CSV table of C-alpha atoms in Angstrom, one decimal:
chain,number,residue,atom,x,y,z
A,1385,MET,CA,-82.7,6.8,-64.9
A,1386,ARG,CA,-83.1,9.8,-62.7
A,1387,GLY,CA,-84.6,10.5,-59.3
A,1388,PRO,CA,-86.9,12.8,-58.1
A,1389,TRP,CA,-84.8,14.5,-56.4
A,1390,ALA,CA,-82.9,15.7,-59.3
A,1391,THR,CA,-85.1,19.0,-60.0
A,1392,ASN,CA,-84.9,20.5,-56.4
A,1393,TRP,CA,-80.7,20.2,-55.8
A,1394,ARG,CA,-81.5,24.4,-55.2
A,1395,SER,CA,-84.0,24.5,-53.1
A,1396,LEU,CA,-82.6,21.4,-51.1
A,1397,GLY,CA,-79.4,23.5,-50.4
A,1398,ARG,CA,-81.3,26.8,-49.2
A,1399,LYS,CA,-83.8,24.3,-46.8
A,1400,THR,CA,-80.6,22.7,-45.2
A,1401,LEU,CA,-79.1,25.6,-44.4
A,1402,ARG,CA,-82.2,27.0,-42.9
A,1403,SER,CA,-83.8,24.1,-41.1
A,1404,SER,CA,-80.7,21.3,-40.5
A,1405,SER,CA,-78.6,24.8,-38.6
A,1406,SER,CA,-80.9,25.0,-36.0
A,1407,SER,CA,-82.3,21.5,-35.4
A,1408,SER,CA,-78.1,20.6,-35.5
A,1409,SER,CA,-78.1,22.4,-32.4
A,1410,SER,CA,-81.2,21.6,-30.4
A,1411,SER,CA,-81.1,18.1,-30.7
A,1412,SER,CA,-77.0,17.4,-30.5
A,1413,SER,CA,-76.0,15.0,-28.1
A,1414,PRO,CA,-72.8,15.8,-25.5
A,1415,SER,CA,-70.5,13.4,-27.1
A,1416,LEU,CA,-71.5,14.5,-30.6
A,1417,SER,CA,-70.2,17.6,-32.3
A,1418,SER,CA,-72.7,18.9,-34.5
A,1419,ASN,CA,-72.1,19.6,-38.4
A,1420,LEU,CA,-72.2,23.5,-37.5
A,1421,LYS,CA,-68.7,23.0,-35.2
A,1422,LEU,CA,-67.5,20.6,-37.7
A,1423,LEU,CA,-68.0,23.1,-40.7
A,1424,GLY,CA,-66.1,25.8,-38.7
A,1425,PRO,CA,-66.9,29.0,-37.8
A,1426,ASN,CA,-68.8,31.5,-40.3
A,1427,LEU,CA,-66.9,35.1,-39.7
A,1428,PRO,CA,-67.8,37.8,-38.6
A,1429,ASP,CA,-68.5,34.7,-35.8
A,1430,VAL,CA,-66.1,35.0,-32.7
A,1431,TRP,CA,-63.9,32.0,-32.5
A,1432,MET,CA,-64.2,29.7,-29.8
A,1433,MET,CA,-61.7,26.8,-28.8
A,1434,PRO,CA,-63.2,23.7,-27.7
A,1435,GLY,CA,-62.0,22.9,-24.2
A,1436,PRO,CA,-58.9,20.5,-23.2
A,1437,PRO,CA,-59.1,17.1,-23.9
A,1438,SER,CA,-62.0,15.2,-21.8
A,1439,SER,CA,-61.3,12.4,-19.7
A,1440,THR,CA,-61.4,9.9,-22.4
A,1441,SER,CA,-57.5,10.3,-22.9
A,1442,ALA,CA,-57.5,12.0,-26.4
A,1443,PHE,CA,-54.3,12.1,-26.0
A,1444,ARG,CA,-51.3,9.6,-24.7
A,1445,SER,CA,-47.8,10.5,-24.8
A,1446,GLN,CA,-45.1,8.6,-25.4
A,1447,SER,CA,-41.7,10.6,-25.6
A,1448,SER,CA,-38.2,10.0,-28.1
A,1449,ALA,CA,-35.9,9.4,-26.8
A,1450,ALA,CA,-33.5,11.3,-28.7
A,1451,ASN,CA,-34.5,14.8,-27.8
A,1452,GLY,CA,-36.7,14.6,-25.0
A,1453,GLN,CA,-39.6,15.6,-26.8
A,1454,THR,CA,-43.0,14.3,-25.5
A,1455,ALA,CA,-45.1,13.6,-28.4
A,1456,ASN,CA,-49.1,13.1,-28.0
A,1457,VAL,CA,-50.6,10.2,-29.7
A,1458,ILE,CA,-54.3,10.9,-30.3
A,1459,ASN,CA,-55.7,7.9,-29.2
A,1460,GLY,CA,-58.7,7.6,-32.0
A,1461,LYS,CA,-59.8,4.3,-30.0
A,1462,SER,CA,-61.3,6.1,-27.1
A,1463,ILE,CA,-62.5,9.0,-29.2
A,1464,ALA,CA,-64.9,6.5,-31.1
A,1465,ARG,CA,-65.9,5.0,-28.1
A,1466,ALA,CA,-67.4,8.3,-26.8
A,1467,ILE,CA,-69.3,9.1,-29.7
A,1468,ARG,CA,-71.0,5.6,-30.4
A,1469,SER,CA,-72.0,6.2,-26.7
A,1470,GLY,CA,-73.3,9.5,-27.7
A,1471,ILE,CA,-75.2,7.8,-30.5
A,1472,ALA,CA,-75.9,4.8,-28.9
A,1473,ASN,CA,-77.6,6.7,-26.2
A,1474,GLU,CA,-79.6,8.6,-29.0
A,1475,ILE,CA,-81.1,6.1,-30.4
A,1476,CYS,CA,-82.3,4.5,-27.5
A,1477,ARG,CA,-84.4,7.6,-27.0
A,1478,MET,CA,-85.7,7.7,-30.1
A,1479,LYS,CA,-86.6,4.1,-30.2
A,1480,GLU,CA,-88.4,5.2,-26.1
A,1481,THR,CA,-90.1,8.5,-27.8
A,1482,ILE,CA,-91.3,7.5,-31.3
A,1483,VAL,CA,-90.2,3.5,-31.2
A,1484,LYS,CA,-88.1,3.5,-34.5
A,1485,SER,CA,-84.6,3.4,-35.3
A,1486,PRO,CA,-82.3,4.4,-38.1
A,1487,GLY,CA,-81.7,2.4,-41.2
A,1488,LEU,CA,-79.1,1.7,-43.3
A,1489,ALA,CA,-77.7,-0.3,-47.1
A,1490,ILE,CA,-75.1,-1.3,-47.9
A,1491,VAL,CA,-75.3,-1.8,-52.0
A,1492,LEU,CA,-72.4,-4.5,-52.5
A,1493,VAL,CA,-71.6,-5.1,-56.2
A,1494,GLY,CA,-69.0,-8.7,-56.7
A,1495,GLY,CA,-67.5,-9.9,-53.8
A,1496,ARG,CA,-64.0,-8.6,-53.6
A,1497,ARG,CA,-62.6,-9.7,-50.1
A,1498,ASP,CA,-61.5,-6.3,-48.7
A,1499,SER,CA,-65.0,-4.5,-49.6
A,1500,ARG,CA,-66.8,-8.0,-47.4
A,1501,THR,CA,-64.0,-6.8,-44.9
A,1502,PHE,CA,-65.2,-3.5,-45.0
A,1503,ILE,CA,-68.6,-4.5,-44.6
A,1504,ARG,CA,-68.3,-6.3,-41.7
A,1505,VAL,CA,-67.0,-3.7,-39.3
A,1506,LYS,CA,-69.6,-1.5,-40.6
A,1507,LEU,CA,-72.3,-3.9,-39.9
A,1508,LYS,CA,-70.6,-4.9,-36.5
A,1509,ALA,CA,-70.7,-0.8,-35.3
A,1510,CYS,CA,-74.1,-0.5,-36.5
A,1511,GLU,CA,-75.5,-3.6,-34.4
A,1512,GLU,CA,-73.6,-2.2,-31.2
A,1513,VAL,CA,-75.5,1.1,-31.4
A,1514,GLY,CA,-79.1,-0.3,-32.7
A,1515,ILE,CA,-78.8,1.1,-36.1
A,1516,THR,CA,-80.7,-1.6,-38.3
A,1517,THR,CA,-78.6,-2.6,-41.6
A,1518,TYR,CA,-79.9,-3.8,-44.6
A,1519,VAL,CA,-77.4,-4.8,-47.2
A,1520,GLU,CA,-78.1,-5.5,-51.7
A,1521,GLU,CA,-75.5,-8.4,-53.0
A,1522,LEU,CA,-75.3,-8.0,-56.6
A,1523,PRO,CA,-73.3,-10.4,-58.5
A,1524,GLU,CA,-70.1,-9.2,-60.4
A,1525,GLU,CA,-71.2,-9.9,-63.7
A,1526,CYS,CA,-74.7,-7.7,-62.7
A,1527,THR,CA,-75.5,-4.6,-65.6
A,1528,GLU,CA,-75.3,-1.1,-64.8
A,1529,ASP,CA,-79.2,-0.9,-64.7
A,1530,GLU,CA,-79.8,-3.5,-62.6
A,1531,VAL,CA,-77.4,-1.6,-60.0
A,1532,LEU,CA,-79.2,1.6,-60.1
A,1533,ARG,CA,-83.0,-0.8,-59.8
A,1534,VAL,CA,-81.5,-1.5,-56.5
A,1535,VAL,CA,-80.6,2.2,-55.5
A,1536,SER,CA,-83.9,3.2,-56.2
A,1537,ARG,CA,-85.5,0.9,-54.3
A,1538,LEU,CA,-83.5,1.8,-51.4
A,1539,ASN,CA,-84.1,5.5,-52.5
A,1540,ASN,CA,-87.7,4.7,-51.9
A,1541,ASN,CA,-88.1,2.9,-48.9
A,1542,PRO,CA,-88.9,5.1,-46.1
A,1543,SER,CA,-87.0,2.2,-43.2
A,1544,VAL,CA,-83.7,3.0,-45.0
A,1545,ASN,CA,-82.0,6.0,-43.7
A,1546,GLY,CA,-78.5,5.9,-45.6
A,1547,ILE,CA,-77.4,4.7,-48.3
A,1548,ILE,CA,-74.0,2.9,-49.0
A,1549,VAL,CA,-72.6,2.2,-51.9
A,1550,GLN,CA,-69.2,-0.2,-51.0
A,1551,LEU,CA,-66.3,1.2,-53.3
A,1552,PRO,CA,-64.7,0.1,-55.7
A,1553,LEU,CA,-67.7,-0.9,-58.2
A,1554,PRO,CA,-66.5,-3.4,-61.4
A,1555,GLN,CA,-64.7,-2.0,-63.9
A,1556,HIS,CA,-68.1,-1.9,-65.9
A,1557,VAL,CA,-70.4,-0.2,-63.7
A,1558,ASP,CA,-70.2,3.3,-63.9
A,1559,GLU,CA,-68.9,5.0,-60.4
A,1560,GLU,CA,-70.1,8.1,-60.7
A,1561,ARG,CA,-73.1,7.3,-62.1
A,1562,ILE,CA,-74.0,5.3,-59.7
A,1563,ILE,CA,-73.0,8.0,-56.5
A,1564,ASN,CA,-75.0,10.5,-58.3
A,1565,PHE,CA,-78.1,8.2,-58.0
A,1566,VAL,CA,-78.3,7.8,-54.2
A,1567,SER,CA,-80.8,10.5,-52.7
A,1568,PRO,CA,-78.7,13.5,-51.5
A,1569,GLU,CA,-81.1,13.0,-48.5
A,1570,LYS,CA,-79.7,9.3,-47.9
A,1571,ASP,CA,-76.4,10.0,-49.0
A,1572,VAL,CA,-74.9,9.2,-45.6
A,1573,ASP,CA,-71.1,9.0,-47.6
A,1574,GLY,CA,-71.6,12.5,-48.5
A,1575,PHE,CA,-70.1,12.0,-52.1
A,1576,HIS,CA,-73.1,13.5,-54.1
A,1577,PRO,CA,-72.3,16.7,-55.7
A,1578,LEU,CA,-75.6,18.5,-54.2
A,1579,ASN,CA,-73.6,17.9,-50.5
A,1580,MET,CA,-69.8,18.0,-52.0
A,1581,GLY,CA,-71.0,21.3,-53.5
A,1582,ASN,CA,-72.6,22.8,-50.5
A,1583,LEU,CA,-69.4,21.8,-48.5
A,1584,ALA,CA,-67.5,24.3,-50.8
A,1585,MET,CA,-69.8,26.7,-50.7
A,1586,LYS,CA,-69.2,29.5,-47.9
A,1587,GLY,CA,-72.3,29.7,-45.7
A,1588,ARG,CA,-73.9,26.5,-46.8
A,1589,GLU,CA,-74.5,23.3,-44.2
A,1590,PRO,CA,-74.4,20.1,-46.5
A,1591,LEU,CA,-76.9,17.3,-45.9
A,1592,PHE,CA,-73.4,15.0,-44.8
A,1593,ILE,CA,-69.9,15.7,-44.7
A,1594,PRO,CA,-68.0,12.8,-45.9
A,1595,CYS,CA,-66.9,10.5,-43.4
A,1596,ALA,CA,-63.0,10.5,-43.4
A,1597,PRO,CA,-62.7,14.5,-43.4
A,1598,LYS,CA,-65.5,14.3,-40.8
A,1599,SER,CA,-63.5,12.3,-38.7
A,1600,CYS,CA,-60.2,14.5,-39.3
A,1601,ILE,CA,-62.0,17.4,-37.8
A,1602,GLU,CA,-63.6,15.4,-35.3
A,1603,LEU,CA,-59.9,14.6,-34.1
A,1604,LEU,CA,-58.5,18.0,-34.8
A,1605,LEU,CA,-61.6,19.6,-32.2
A,1606,ARG,CA,-61.8,17.1,-29.4
A,1607,SER,CA,-57.8,17.1,-29.1
A,1608,GLY,CA,-57.5,20.8,-28.9
A,1609,VAL,CA,-55.5,21.5,-31.7
A,1610,GLU,CA,-56.5,25.4,-33.0
A,1611,ILE,CA,-57.3,25.5,-36.6
A,1612,MET,CA,-57.4,29.1,-37.2
A,1613,GLY,CA,-55.2,30.6,-39.1
A,1614,LYS,CA,-52.3,28.0,-38.7
A,1615,ARG,CA,-51.2,26.7,-41.9
A,1616,ALA,CA,-52.5,22.8,-43.5
A,1617,VAL,CA,-50.8,20.9,-45.8
A,1618,VAL,CA,-52.9,18.1,-46.9
A,1619,VAL,CA,-51.1,15.7,-49.1
A,1620,GLY,CA,-53.4,13.7,-51.6
A,1621,ARG,CA,-56.0,15.2,-53.3
A,1622,SER,CA,-58.9,12.7,-53.7
A,1623,LYS,CA,-62.7,13.4,-54.1
A,1624,ILE,CA,-63.3,11.4,-51.0
A,1625,VAL,CA,-60.7,12.8,-48.6
A,1626,GLY,CA,-58.1,15.1,-50.1
A,1627,LEU,CA,-60.5,17.6,-51.2
A,1628,PRO,CA,-63.3,17.5,-48.7
A,1629,ILE,CA,-60.9,17.8,-46.1
A,1630,SER,CA,-59.1,20.6,-47.8
A,1631,LEU,CA,-62.4,22.4,-47.9
A,1632,LEU,CA,-63.1,21.8,-44.5
A,1633,LEU,CA,-60.1,23.2,-43.3
A,1634,GLN,CA,-60.9,26.5,-45.5
A,1635,ARG,CA,-63.8,26.7,-43.6
A,1636,HIS,CA,-62.3,26.8,-40.3
A,1637,HIS,CA,-60.2,29.7,-41.5
A,1638,ALA,CA,-56.5,27.6,-42.2
A,1639,THR,CA,-54.1,28.6,-44.8
A,1640,VAL,CA,-54.5,25.1,-47.0
A,1641,SER,CA,-51.7,23.9,-49.6
A,1642,THR,CA,-52.4,21.1,-51.6
A,1643,VAL,CA,-49.7,18.2,-52.2
A,1644,ASN,CA,-50.1,16.0,-55.0
A,1645,SER,CA,-47.7,13.3,-57.2
A,1646,PHE,CA,-46.7,17.0,-59.3
A,1647,THR,CA,-45.7,19.4,-57.0
A,1648,LYS,CA,-42.1,19.9,-56.9
A,1649,ASN,CA,-40.2,19.7,-53.7
A,1650,PRO,CA,-43.2,18.4,-51.7
A,1651,GLU,CA,-41.6,18.4,-48.5
A,1652,GLU,CA,-40.7,22.3,-48.5
A,1653,ILE,CA,-44.2,22.8,-48.5
A,1654,THR,CA,-44.9,20.2,-45.5
A,1655,SER,CA,-41.8,21.6,-43.7
A,1656,GLU,CA,-43.5,24.4,-43.3
A,1657,ALA,CA,-46.9,23.0,-42.2
A,1658,ASP,CA,-48.7,23.4,-38.5
A,1659,ILE,CA,-50.9,20.6,-39.8
A,1660,VAL,CA,-50.2,18.2,-41.8
A,1661,ILE,CA,-52.5,16.0,-43.4
A,1662,ALA,CA,-51.7,12.7,-45.4
A,1663,ASP,CA,-53.8,10.4,-47.3
A,1664,VAL,CA,-51.8,8.9,-50.7
A,1665,GLY,CA,-51.7,4.8,-49.7
A,1666,LYS,CA,-48.0,4.9,-50.1
A,1667,PRO,CA,-46.2,4.0,-47.0
A,1668,ASN,CA,-43.9,6.1,-45.2
A,1669,LEU,CA,-43.8,8.1,-47.6
A,1670,ILE,CA,-43.3,11.6,-45.4
A,1671,ARG,CA,-40.6,11.2,-43.3
A,1672,GLY,CA,-39.4,13.2,-40.3
A,1673,SER,CA,-37.6,15.8,-42.3
A,1674,TRP,CA,-40.7,16.8,-43.5
A,1675,LEU,CA,-42.4,17.7,-40.6
A,1676,LYS,CA,-42.1,21.1,-38.7
A,1677,PRO,CA,-40.7,20.4,-35.3
A,1678,GLY,CA,-44.2,20.4,-33.3
A,1679,ALA,CA,-46.5,20.0,-36.3
A,1680,VAL,CA,-49.6,18.0,-35.8
A,1681,VAL,CA,-50.1,15.5,-38.2
A,1682,VAL,CA,-53.4,13.1,-38.9
A,1683,ASP,CA,-52.0,10.0,-40.8
A,1684,MET,CA,-55.1,8.9,-42.9
A,1685,GLY,CA,-53.1,6.7,-45.4
A,1686,THR,CA,-53.4,2.7,-44.9
A,1687,SER,CA,-51.6,-0.2,-46.5
A,1688,GLN,CA,-50.6,-3.2,-45.8
A,1689,VAL,CA,-46.5,-4.1,-45.7
A,1690,GLN,CA,-45.0,-7.3,-45.8
A,1691,ASP,CA,-43.9,-8.2,-42.6
A,1692,PRO,CA,-42.9,-12.2,-41.6
A,1693,GLY,CA,-42.3,-11.6,-38.2
A,1694,VAL,CA,-46.1,-11.2,-37.6
A,1695,ASN,CA,-48.7,-14.1,-37.7
A,1696,GLN,CA,-50.8,-12.9,-40.7
A,1697,GLY,CA,-47.6,-11.8,-42.9
A,1698,PHE,CA,-48.1,-8.5,-42.7
A,1699,ARG,CA,-48.7,-5.4,-41.2
A,1700,ILE,CA,-50.7,-2.0,-41.5
A,1701,THR,CA,-48.8,1.2,-42.0
A,1702,GLY,CA,-49.7,4.6,-42.6
A,1703,ASP,CA,-48.2,7.4,-45.5
A,1704,VAL,CA,-46.2,9.2,-42.7
A,1705,CYS,CA,-43.2,7.1,-40.9
A,1706,TYR,CA,-44.5,6.7,-37.6
A,1707,GLU,CA,-40.8,6.2,-35.6
A,1708,GLU,CA,-39.5,9.3,-37.1
A,1709,ALA,CA,-42.5,11.2,-37.0
A,1710,ILE,CA,-42.5,11.1,-33.1
A,1711,LYS,CA,-39.2,12.4,-32.2
A,1712,VAL,CA,-40.2,15.7,-34.6
A,1713,VAL,CA,-43.9,16.8,-34.2
A,1714,SER,CA,-46.1,17.5,-31.3
A,1715,ALA,CA,-49.2,15.1,-31.8
A,1716,ILE,CA,-50.1,12.4,-34.1
A,1717,THR,CA,-52.3,9.8,-35.3
A,1718,PRO,CA,-51.2,6.3,-35.1
A,1719,VAL,CA,-52.2,3.8,-37.9
A,1720,PRO,CA,-53.8,1.9,-37.0
A,1721,GLY,CA,-56.0,3.0,-34.1
A,1722,GLY,CA,-56.2,7.1,-35.3
A,1723,VAL,CA,-58.8,7.8,-37.9
A,1724,GLY,CA,-60.3,4.5,-38.7
A,1725,PRO,CA,-62.5,4.3,-35.9
A,1726,VAL,CA,-63.4,7.5,-36.1
A,1727,THR,CA,-64.6,7.3,-39.6
A,1728,ILE,CA,-67.0,4.5,-38.2
A,1729,SER,CA,-68.1,6.7,-35.9
A,1730,MET,CA,-68.7,9.5,-38.6
A,1731,LEU,CA,-70.6,6.8,-40.5
A,1732,LEU,CA,-72.8,5.9,-37.4
A,1733,SER,CA,-73.2,10.0,-37.0
A,1734,ASN,CA,-74.6,11.0,-40.2
A,1735,THR,CA,-76.6,7.7,-40.6
A,1736,LEU,CA,-78.5,8.9,-37.1
A,1737,ASP,CA,-78.7,12.6,-38.3
A,1738,SER,CA,-80.5,11.3,-41.5
A,1739,ALA,CA,-82.8,9.8,-39.5
A,1740,LYS,CA,-83.8,12.6,-37.1
A,1741,ARG,CA,-84.7,14.7,-40.4
A,1742,ALA,CA,-86.5,12.1,-41.8
A,1743,PHE,CA,-88.3,11.2,-38.5
A,1744,GLY,CA,-88.8,15.4,-37.5
A,1745,PHE,CA,-86.9,13.8,-34.0
A,1746,ILE,CA,-85.4,16.3,-31.9
């Protein structure tokens, strides 16, 4: 089964570069960064650094007793609130002007508890800003063709502007085939080959930027962190986070290195970085000794670590040893409360952008 868009990838890429770039600058809300800003300056344009952090208190100061240094804790919750407020205002304007609202469909295969938890968070966020949601549930034992039929129906539903296939899928379902079948014009996760390919090509703009990498750049820009010319190290190379964040950092003209499980002496590489992005799902992998004094750290890893001292019996921990890093770095995202809330906001932002394109709303 192939969608009708399959033969139009090249034209979609060219069309996106021309039309989406013009509309994003004219219709963006003050609280939302346009895709062009998130994709970085296309040299030889003059680089304009964002202004100082706003009154949303993106930074919280936390002093280190060991050396008196003050590290800025990047407050993802306050940034997410500002973004969602802008999205909600735009959706209200859309409803008042054209009597339409964005629609997001989520496809869930099976009954994994963690997947249901993630979906509840997304549904609540959509409700708060005014996005209509549709949930398509399929049993664990369903066939791959049954999933494709559901996705095909959503591709052709004009009320649906964004489609998420909740991962992971059961082992007997080809994840890549399902993701590739989602219309690139509704691929609000940003995983379709068209969107990933345009992200990798200088001078092109993808229809959607993957949510987690987009949130990382949003956090850095809103916190006034300079990216151009800086050494950045991405720990992890997953297709969901590591690869696309490396591409985004390169678009912002950072010097980017990637550390993976086969890298020799990774601590030597990270200790030279001005910016460290971590997403491998290994709690406390990156120690304070791995970090350059004054570096900026974005911890995108989340792991459950047993802790009998808390009610639920576990706590959420990142890839970076926070207690050690806070004594060394100049700024860091906490886990939880850092990247996570902003990632959900980027999903809402992508869905709104898709609806604007579909409805011709400026």
